[in-house]
Short mmCIF file of C-alpha atoms in Angstrom, two decimals:
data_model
loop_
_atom_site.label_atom_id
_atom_site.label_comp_id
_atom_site.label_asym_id
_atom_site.label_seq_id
_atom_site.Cartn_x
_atom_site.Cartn_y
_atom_site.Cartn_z
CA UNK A 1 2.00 -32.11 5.85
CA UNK A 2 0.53 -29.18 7.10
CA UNK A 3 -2.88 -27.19 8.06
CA UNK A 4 -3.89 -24.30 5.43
CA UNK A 5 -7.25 -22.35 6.53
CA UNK A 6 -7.72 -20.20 3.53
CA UNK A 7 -10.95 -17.58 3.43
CA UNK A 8 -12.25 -16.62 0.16
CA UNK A 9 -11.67 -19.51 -1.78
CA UNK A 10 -15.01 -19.19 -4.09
CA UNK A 11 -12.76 -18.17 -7.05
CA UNK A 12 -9.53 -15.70 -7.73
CA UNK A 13 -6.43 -16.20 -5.79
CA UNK A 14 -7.85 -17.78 -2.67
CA UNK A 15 -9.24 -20.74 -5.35
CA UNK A 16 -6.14 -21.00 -6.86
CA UNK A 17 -4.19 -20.69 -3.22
CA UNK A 18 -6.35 -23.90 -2.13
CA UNK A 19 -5.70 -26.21 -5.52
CA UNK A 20 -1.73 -25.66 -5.11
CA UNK A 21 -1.49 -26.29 -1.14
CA UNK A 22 -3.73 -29.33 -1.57
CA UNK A 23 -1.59 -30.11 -4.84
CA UNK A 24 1.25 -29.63 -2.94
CA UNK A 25 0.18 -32.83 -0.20
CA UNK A 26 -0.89 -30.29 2.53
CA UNK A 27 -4.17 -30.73 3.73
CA UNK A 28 -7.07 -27.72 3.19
CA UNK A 29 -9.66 -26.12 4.96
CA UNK A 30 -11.20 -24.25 2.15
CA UNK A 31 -14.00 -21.64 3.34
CA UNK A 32 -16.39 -19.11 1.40
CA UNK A 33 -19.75 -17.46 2.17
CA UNK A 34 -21.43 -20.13 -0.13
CA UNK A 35 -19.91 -23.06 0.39
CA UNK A 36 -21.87 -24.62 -2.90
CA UNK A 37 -18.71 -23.15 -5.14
CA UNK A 38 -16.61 -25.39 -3.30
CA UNK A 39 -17.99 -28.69 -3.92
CA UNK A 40 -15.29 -29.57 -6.88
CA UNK A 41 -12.19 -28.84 -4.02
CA UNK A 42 -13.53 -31.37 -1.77
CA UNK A 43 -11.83 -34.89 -1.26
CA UNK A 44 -9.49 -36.66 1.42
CA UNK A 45 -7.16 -33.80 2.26
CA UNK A 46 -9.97 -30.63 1.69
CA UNK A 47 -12.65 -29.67 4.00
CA UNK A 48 -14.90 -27.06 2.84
CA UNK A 49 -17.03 -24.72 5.11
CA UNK A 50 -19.39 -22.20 4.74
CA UNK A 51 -17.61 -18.94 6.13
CA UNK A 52 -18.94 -15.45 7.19
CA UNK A 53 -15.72 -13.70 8.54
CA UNK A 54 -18.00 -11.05 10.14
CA UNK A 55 -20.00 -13.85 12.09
CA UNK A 56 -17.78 -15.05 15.49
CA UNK A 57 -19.46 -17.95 15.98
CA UNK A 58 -19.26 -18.97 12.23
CA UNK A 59 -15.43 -18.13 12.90
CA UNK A 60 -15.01 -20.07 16.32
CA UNK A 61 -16.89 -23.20 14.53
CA UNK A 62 -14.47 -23.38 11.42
CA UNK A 63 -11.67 -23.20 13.55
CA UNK A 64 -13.02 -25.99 15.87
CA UNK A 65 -14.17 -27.71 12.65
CA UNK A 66 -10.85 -27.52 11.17
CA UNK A 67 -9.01 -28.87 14.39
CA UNK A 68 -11.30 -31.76 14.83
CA UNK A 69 -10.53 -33.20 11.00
CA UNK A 70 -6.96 -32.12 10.84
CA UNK A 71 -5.41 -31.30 14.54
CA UNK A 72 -5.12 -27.88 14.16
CA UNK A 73 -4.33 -24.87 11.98
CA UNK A 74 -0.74 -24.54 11.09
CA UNK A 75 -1.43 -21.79 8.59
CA UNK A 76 -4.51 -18.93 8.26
CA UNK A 77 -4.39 -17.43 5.24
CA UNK A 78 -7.29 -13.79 5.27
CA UNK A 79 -7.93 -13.24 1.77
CA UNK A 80 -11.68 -13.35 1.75
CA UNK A 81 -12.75 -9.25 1.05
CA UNK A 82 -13.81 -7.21 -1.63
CA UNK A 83 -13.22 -3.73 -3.83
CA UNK A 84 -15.14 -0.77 -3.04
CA UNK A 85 -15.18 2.25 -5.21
CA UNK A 86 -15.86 5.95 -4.22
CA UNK A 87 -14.63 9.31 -3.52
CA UNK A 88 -13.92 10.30 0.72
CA UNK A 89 -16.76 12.40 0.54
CA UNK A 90 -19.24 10.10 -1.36
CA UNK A 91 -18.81 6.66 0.88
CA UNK A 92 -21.66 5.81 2.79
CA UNK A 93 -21.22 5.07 6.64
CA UNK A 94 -22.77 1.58 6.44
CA UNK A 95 -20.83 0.26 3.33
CA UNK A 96 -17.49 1.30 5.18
CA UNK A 97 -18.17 -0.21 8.25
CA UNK A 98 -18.94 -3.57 6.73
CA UNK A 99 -15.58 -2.79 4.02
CA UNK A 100 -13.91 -2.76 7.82
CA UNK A 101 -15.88 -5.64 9.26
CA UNK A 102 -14.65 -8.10 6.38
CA UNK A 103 -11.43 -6.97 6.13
CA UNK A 104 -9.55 -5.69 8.69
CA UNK A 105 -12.22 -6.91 11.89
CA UNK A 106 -13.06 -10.56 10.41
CA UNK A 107 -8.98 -10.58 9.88
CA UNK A 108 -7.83 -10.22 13.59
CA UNK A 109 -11.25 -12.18 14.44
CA UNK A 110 -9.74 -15.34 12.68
CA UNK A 111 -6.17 -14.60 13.89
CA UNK A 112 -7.55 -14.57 17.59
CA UNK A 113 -9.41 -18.04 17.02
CA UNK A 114 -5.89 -20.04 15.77
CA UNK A 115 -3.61 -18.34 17.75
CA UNK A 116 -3.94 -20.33 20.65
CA UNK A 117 -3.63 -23.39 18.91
CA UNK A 118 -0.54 -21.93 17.00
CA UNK A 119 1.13 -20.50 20.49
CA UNK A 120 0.74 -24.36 22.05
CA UNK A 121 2.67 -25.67 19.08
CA UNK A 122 5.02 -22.64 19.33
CA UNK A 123 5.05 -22.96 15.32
CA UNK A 124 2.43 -21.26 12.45
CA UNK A 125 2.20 -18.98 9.74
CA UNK A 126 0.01 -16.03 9.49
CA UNK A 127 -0.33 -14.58 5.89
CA UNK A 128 -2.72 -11.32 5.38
CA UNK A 129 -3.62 -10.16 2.08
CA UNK A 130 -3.34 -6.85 1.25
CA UNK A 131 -2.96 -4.97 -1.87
CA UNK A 132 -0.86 -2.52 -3.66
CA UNK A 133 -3.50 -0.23 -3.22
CA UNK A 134 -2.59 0.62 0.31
CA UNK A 135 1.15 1.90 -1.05
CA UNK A 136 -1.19 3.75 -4.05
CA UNK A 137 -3.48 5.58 -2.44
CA UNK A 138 -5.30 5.77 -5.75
CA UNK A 139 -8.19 8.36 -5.87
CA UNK A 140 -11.49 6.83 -5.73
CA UNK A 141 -10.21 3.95 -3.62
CA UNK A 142 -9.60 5.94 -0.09
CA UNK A 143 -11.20 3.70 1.84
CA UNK A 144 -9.91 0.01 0.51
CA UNK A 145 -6.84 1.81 0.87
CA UNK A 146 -7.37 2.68 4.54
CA UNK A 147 -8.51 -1.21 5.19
CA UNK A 148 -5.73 -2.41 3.86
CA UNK A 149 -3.21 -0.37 5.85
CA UNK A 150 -5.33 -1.00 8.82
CA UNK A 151 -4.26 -4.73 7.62
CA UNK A 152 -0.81 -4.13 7.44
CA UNK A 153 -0.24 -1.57 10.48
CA UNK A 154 -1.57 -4.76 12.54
CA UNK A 155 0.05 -6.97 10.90
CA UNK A 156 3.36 -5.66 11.60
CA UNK A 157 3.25 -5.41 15.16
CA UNK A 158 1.67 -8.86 15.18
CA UNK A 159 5.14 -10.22 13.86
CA UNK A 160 7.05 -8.47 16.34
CA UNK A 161 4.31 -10.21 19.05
CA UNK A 162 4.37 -13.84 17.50
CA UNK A 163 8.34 -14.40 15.95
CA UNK A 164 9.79 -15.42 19.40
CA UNK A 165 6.62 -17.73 19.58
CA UNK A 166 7.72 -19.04 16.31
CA UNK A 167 4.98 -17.89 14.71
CA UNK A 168 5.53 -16.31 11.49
CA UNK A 169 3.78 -13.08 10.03
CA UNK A 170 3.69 -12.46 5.87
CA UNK A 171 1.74 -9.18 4.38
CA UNK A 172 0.63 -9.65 0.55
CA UNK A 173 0.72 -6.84 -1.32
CA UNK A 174 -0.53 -8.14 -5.01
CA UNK A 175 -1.03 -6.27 -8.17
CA UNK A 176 -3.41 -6.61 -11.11
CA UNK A 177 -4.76 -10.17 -11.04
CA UNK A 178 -6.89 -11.90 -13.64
CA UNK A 179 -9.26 -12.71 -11.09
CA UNK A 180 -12.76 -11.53 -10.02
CA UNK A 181 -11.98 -9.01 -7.93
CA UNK A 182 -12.82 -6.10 -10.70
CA UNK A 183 -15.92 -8.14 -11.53
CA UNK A 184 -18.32 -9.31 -8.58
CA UNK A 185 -15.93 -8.79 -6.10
CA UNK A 186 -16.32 -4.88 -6.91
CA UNK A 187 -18.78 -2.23 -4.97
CA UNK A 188 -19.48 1.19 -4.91
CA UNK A 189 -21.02 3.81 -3.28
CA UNK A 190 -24.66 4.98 -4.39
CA UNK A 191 -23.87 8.93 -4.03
CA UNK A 192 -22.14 10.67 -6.85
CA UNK A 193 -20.75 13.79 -6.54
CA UNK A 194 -19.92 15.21 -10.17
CA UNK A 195 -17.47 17.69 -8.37
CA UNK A 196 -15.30 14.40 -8.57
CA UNK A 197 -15.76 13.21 -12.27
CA UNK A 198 -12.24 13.81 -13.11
CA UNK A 199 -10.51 12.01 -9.96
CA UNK A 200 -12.81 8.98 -8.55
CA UNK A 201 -15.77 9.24 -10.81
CA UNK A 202 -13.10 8.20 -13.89
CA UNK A 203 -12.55 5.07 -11.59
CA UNK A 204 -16.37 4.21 -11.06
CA UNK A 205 -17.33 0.55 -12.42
CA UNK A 206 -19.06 2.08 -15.33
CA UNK A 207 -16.26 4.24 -16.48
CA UNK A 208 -13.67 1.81 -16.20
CA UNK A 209 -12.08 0.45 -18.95
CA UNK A 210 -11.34 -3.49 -18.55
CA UNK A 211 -7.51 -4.41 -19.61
CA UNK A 212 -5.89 -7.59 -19.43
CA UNK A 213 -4.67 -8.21 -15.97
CA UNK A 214 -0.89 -8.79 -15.93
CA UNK A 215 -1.00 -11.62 -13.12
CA UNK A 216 -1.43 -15.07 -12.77
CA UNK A 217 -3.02 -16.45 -9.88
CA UNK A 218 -1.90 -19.84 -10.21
CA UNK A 219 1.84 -18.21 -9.97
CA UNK A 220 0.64 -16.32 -7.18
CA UNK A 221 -0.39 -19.31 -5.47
CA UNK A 222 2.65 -20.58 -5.71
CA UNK A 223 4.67 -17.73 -4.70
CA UNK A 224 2.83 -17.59 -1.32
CA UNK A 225 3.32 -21.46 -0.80
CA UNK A 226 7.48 -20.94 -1.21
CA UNK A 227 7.54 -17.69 0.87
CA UNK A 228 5.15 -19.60 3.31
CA UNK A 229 7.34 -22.68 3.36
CA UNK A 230 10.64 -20.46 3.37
CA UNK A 231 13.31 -21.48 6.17
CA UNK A 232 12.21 -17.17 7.36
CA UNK A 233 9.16 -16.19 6.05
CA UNK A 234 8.83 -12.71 4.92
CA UNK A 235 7.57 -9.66 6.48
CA UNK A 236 6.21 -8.71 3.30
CA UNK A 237 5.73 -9.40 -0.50
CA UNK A 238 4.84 -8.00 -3.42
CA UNK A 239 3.13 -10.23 -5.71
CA UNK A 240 3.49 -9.20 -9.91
CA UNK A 241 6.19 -6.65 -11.34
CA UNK A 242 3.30 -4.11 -11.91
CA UNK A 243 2.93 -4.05 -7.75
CA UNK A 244 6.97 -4.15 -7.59
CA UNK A 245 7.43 -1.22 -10.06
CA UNK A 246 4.95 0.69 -8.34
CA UNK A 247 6.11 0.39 -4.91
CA UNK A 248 9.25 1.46 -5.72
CA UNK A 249 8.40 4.79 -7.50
CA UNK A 250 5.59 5.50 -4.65
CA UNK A 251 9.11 4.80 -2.21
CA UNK A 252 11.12 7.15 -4.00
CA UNK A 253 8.59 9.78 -4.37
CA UNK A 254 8.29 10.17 -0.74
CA UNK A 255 11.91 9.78 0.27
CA UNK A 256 12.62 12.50 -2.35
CA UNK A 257 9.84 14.22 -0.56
CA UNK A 258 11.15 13.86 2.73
CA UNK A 259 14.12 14.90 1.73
CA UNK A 260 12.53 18.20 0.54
CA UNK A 261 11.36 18.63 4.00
CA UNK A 262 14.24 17.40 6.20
CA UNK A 263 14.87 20.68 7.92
CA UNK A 264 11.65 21.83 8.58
CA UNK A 265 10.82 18.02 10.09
CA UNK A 266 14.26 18.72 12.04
CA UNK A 267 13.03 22.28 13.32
CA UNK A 268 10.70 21.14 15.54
CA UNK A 269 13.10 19.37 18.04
CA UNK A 270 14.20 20.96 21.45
CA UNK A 271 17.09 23.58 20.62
#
C-alpha cells in the first residue's frame, strides 16, 4: 500500500487518477481548490483537502496533513492547471504569471514539500503532467506551451538529481482527453488582435469547433498507475495514439531539419 497526493482531482484525469489508485488498495490524498467536489471520494483510504498550489502554506499543510493520516507521501502526482488561449503578442502579463504560478511554480513548490520525506525513505515517485502541447507548439497556445516545457526541462534534471536517491521521475505528455480541460478548465486572453484571425484567433474558445476527444481517462489512469508501479519508471510517456503519432512526426520534422542544417551548425566550431 502506498501514498498518492494527487492535485486537481475536481474532475478529468486527476478524478479518474484518484478512483483507480484508491481502487487499486493504495491509499489517497485527493486535493482541489474546492474541496466540496470531493465529498463522493472520501472514505477509509481517501483524504480530501482543499488545495491552492499557488498558496505555500496551503501546500506545507497538505503535505503535513497527508503525513499525519498516512505516514508520508510515497507518490505526488502535479496535475492540477489549466488551458489558456492567445496569440504571443495578445497575453496579458498577469494571466501568464498566474498560468506560471499554477503550473510550473506550484509544481516544484509541492515537489520541495515531499521531498524530504521521500529522500528519508530513499524511495518515491514523482509524476508531472504535461501535455503534448509542449512537443506542438500549436499557434495560439505559446504560452501553455512554454509552462509545460518549463515542466519538463525541470523535470528532467530532477531525475538525474533524485534516481540514485531512489526516487523516481515520470513526465506525462497526454493527448486529447474527454475531460474538462476544453470546457472550464479553458482561459483566454481579453485582447484580440485581428492581425491573428487566421493563426490563434481560429483557436479562440468561440471559434473552436468541439470533436469527440479520442482518450479515455479512466485508461489513462491506469496507464500512469502501471508506469508508476513499473520495476523502472519512465522518464517519460505519452498518453493516447493521437499524442504518440504526433510526437513522432514533430521528431522527424526536426531531425530532417537538423539534418538540413548540419554543416552550417558544424561551421561554427574552432577550425
Amino acid at each position: 500500500m502506498a501514498t498518492w497526493l494527487i492535485t486537481g482531482c475536481s474532475s478529468g484525469l486527476g478524478r479518474a487518477l484518484a478512483e483507480a489508485v484508491r481502487d487499486a488498495g493504495h491509499q489517497v490524498v485527493a486535493t482541489a481548490r474546492d474541496r466540496a467536489t470531493l465529498d463522493d471520494l472520501a472514505g477509509d483510504r481517501v483524504l480530501t483537502l482543499a488545495l491552492d498550489v499557488t498558496d505555500p502554506a496551503q501546500i506545507a499543510a497538505a503535505v503535513a496533513e497527508a503525513e499525519a493520516a498516512f505516514g508520508g507521501v510515497d507518490v505526488l502526482v502535479n496535475n492540477a492547471g489549466y488551458g489558456y488561449r492567445a496569440a504571443v503578442e495578445e497575453g496579458a502579463d498577469d494571466d501568464v504569471r498566474r498560468l506560471f504560478d499554477t503550473h510550473f511554480y506550484g509544481s516544484v513548490a509541492l515537489i520541495k514539500a515531499v521531498l524530504p520525506g521521500m529522500r528519508s525513505r530513499r524511495s518515491g515517485a514523482i509524476v508531472n503532467l504535461s501535455s503534448i502541447g509542449a512537443t506542438m507548439t500549436p499557434v495560439g497556445s505559446g504560452y501553455y506551451a512554454a509552462v509545460k516545457a518549463a515542466v519538463e526541462g525541470m523535470s528532467g534534471s530532477l531525475r538525474g538529481e533524485l534516481a540514485p536517491l531512489g526516487i523516481s521521475v515520470t513526465v506525462v505528455e497526454p493527448g486529447v482527453f474527454a475531460t474538462d480541460f476544453a470546457g472550464r478548465s479553458l482561459t483566454q486572453s481579453a485582447t484580440v488582435i485581428d492581425d491573428y484571425a487566421g493563426t490563434a484567433g481560429t483557436r479562440r474558445i468561440e471559434n473552436v469547433v468541439k470533436k469527440p476527444a479520442p482518450g479515455d481517462p479512466v485508461k489513462a489512469a491506469a496507464a500512469i498507475l502501471r508506469a508508476v508501479e513499473a520495476d523502472e519508471p519512465p522518464a517519460f510517456l505519452l498518453l493516447g495514439s493521437d499524442a504518440l503519432d504526433t510526437y513522432r512526426a514533430v521528431m522527424r520534422a526536426r531531425l530532417d531539419e537538423v539534418d538540413r542544417w548540419e554543416d552550417l551548425s558544424r561551421s561554427t566550431d574552432f577550425s
